[in-house]
Structure formats: C-alpha cells, structure tokens
Coordinates of C-alpha atoms in Angstrom, one line a residue:
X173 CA 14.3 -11.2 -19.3
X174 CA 11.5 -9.0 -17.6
X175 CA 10.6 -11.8 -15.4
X176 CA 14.4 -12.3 -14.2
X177 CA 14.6 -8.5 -13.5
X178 CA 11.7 -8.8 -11.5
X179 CA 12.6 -11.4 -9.2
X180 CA 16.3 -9.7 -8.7
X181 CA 14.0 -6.6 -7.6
X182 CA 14.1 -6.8 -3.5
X183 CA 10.4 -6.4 -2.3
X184 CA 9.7 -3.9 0.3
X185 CA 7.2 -3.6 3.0
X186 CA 5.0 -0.5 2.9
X187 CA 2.5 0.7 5.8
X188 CA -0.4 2.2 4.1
X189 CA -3.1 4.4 6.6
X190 CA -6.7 4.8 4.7
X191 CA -8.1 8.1 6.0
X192 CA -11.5 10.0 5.5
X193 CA -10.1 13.2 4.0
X194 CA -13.2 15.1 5.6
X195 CA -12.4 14.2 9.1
X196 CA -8.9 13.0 9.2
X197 CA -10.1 9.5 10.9
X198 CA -8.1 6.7 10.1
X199 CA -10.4 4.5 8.9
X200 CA -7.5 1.4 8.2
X201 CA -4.0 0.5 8.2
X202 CA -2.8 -2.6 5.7
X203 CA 0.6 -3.3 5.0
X204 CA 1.2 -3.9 1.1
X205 CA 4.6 -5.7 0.0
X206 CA 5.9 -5.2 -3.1
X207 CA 8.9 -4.1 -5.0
X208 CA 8.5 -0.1 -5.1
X209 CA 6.5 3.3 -4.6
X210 CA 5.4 3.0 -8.4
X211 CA 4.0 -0.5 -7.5
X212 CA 2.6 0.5 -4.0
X213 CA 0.8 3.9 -5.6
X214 CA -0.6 1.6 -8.0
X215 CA -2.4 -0.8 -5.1
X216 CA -2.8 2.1 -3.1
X217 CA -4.8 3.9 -5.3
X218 CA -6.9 0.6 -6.5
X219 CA -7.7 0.2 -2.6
X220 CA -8.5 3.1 -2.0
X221 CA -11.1 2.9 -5.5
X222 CA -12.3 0.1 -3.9
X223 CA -12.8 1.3 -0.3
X224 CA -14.8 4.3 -1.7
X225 CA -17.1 1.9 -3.7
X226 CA -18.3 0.0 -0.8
X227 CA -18.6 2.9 1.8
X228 CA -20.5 5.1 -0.6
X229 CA -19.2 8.8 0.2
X230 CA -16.7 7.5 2.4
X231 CA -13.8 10.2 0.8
X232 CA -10.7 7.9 1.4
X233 CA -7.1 8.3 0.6
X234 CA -4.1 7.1 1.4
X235 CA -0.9 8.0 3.1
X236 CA 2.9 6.1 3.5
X237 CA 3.4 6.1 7.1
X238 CA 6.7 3.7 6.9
X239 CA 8.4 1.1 5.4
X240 CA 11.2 -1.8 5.9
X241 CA 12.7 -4.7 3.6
X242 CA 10.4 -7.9 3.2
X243 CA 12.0 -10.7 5.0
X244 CA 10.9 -14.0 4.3
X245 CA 9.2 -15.8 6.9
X246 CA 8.9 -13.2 9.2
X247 CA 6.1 -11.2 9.6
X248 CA 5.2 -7.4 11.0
X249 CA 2.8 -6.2 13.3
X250 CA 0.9 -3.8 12.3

C-alpha cells in the first residue's frame, strides 16, 4: 500500500544552491528530483553533511532557488 502511494506521488524537480554561509559564495548548484520539500530537506541536508566533510570548514548550506514538475525524458539545464 505505501509503495502504491508512492508511485501516485508526482515527483518534482528542485534547484538546490550550496553556499558558504561566511561569504555568501555559491559554491554549487544540483538539481535533486523527488516527490516533496520533506524529501528534498532530507537530501539537502545530507549533501550539505557531506559537502562540509570533504571541504573541512567549508560552512555550507543550502537554499531552494526554484522548482518545476519532473518530466520524463526531458531534462533541465541548470
């Protein structure tokens, strides 16, 4: 039954900007697709963990800066 919801659940494209919160630089830009903001905080945030870990006192975080509906076969410049 939870699978069935799942797939019903129309997936949405979200563009994600990874910032230095010291300087405000935009350090990257990835576009994440899934099904909803509680879903794209959770990637988000486990990014942005893992950003942090490989540029050791990097100070990332993460900002929405838009999104549309996934389309299959199509894809988005970024």
């Amino acid at each position: 039954m939870e699978n069935e919801r799942q797939e019903e659940r129309a997936l949405t494209v979200f563009t994600v900007e990874f910032f230095n919160t010291k300087t405000g630089e935009t350090v990257e830009f990835f576009p994440i697709t899934c099904p909803g903001f509680v879903e794209l905080e959770r990637l988000a945030l486990a990014l942005t963990t893992s950003l942090n870990d490989m540029r050791a006192g990097a100070f990332l975080d993460w900002r929405q800066i838009a999104e549309h509906e996934f389309t299959p076969g199509t894809q988005v410049a970024v």
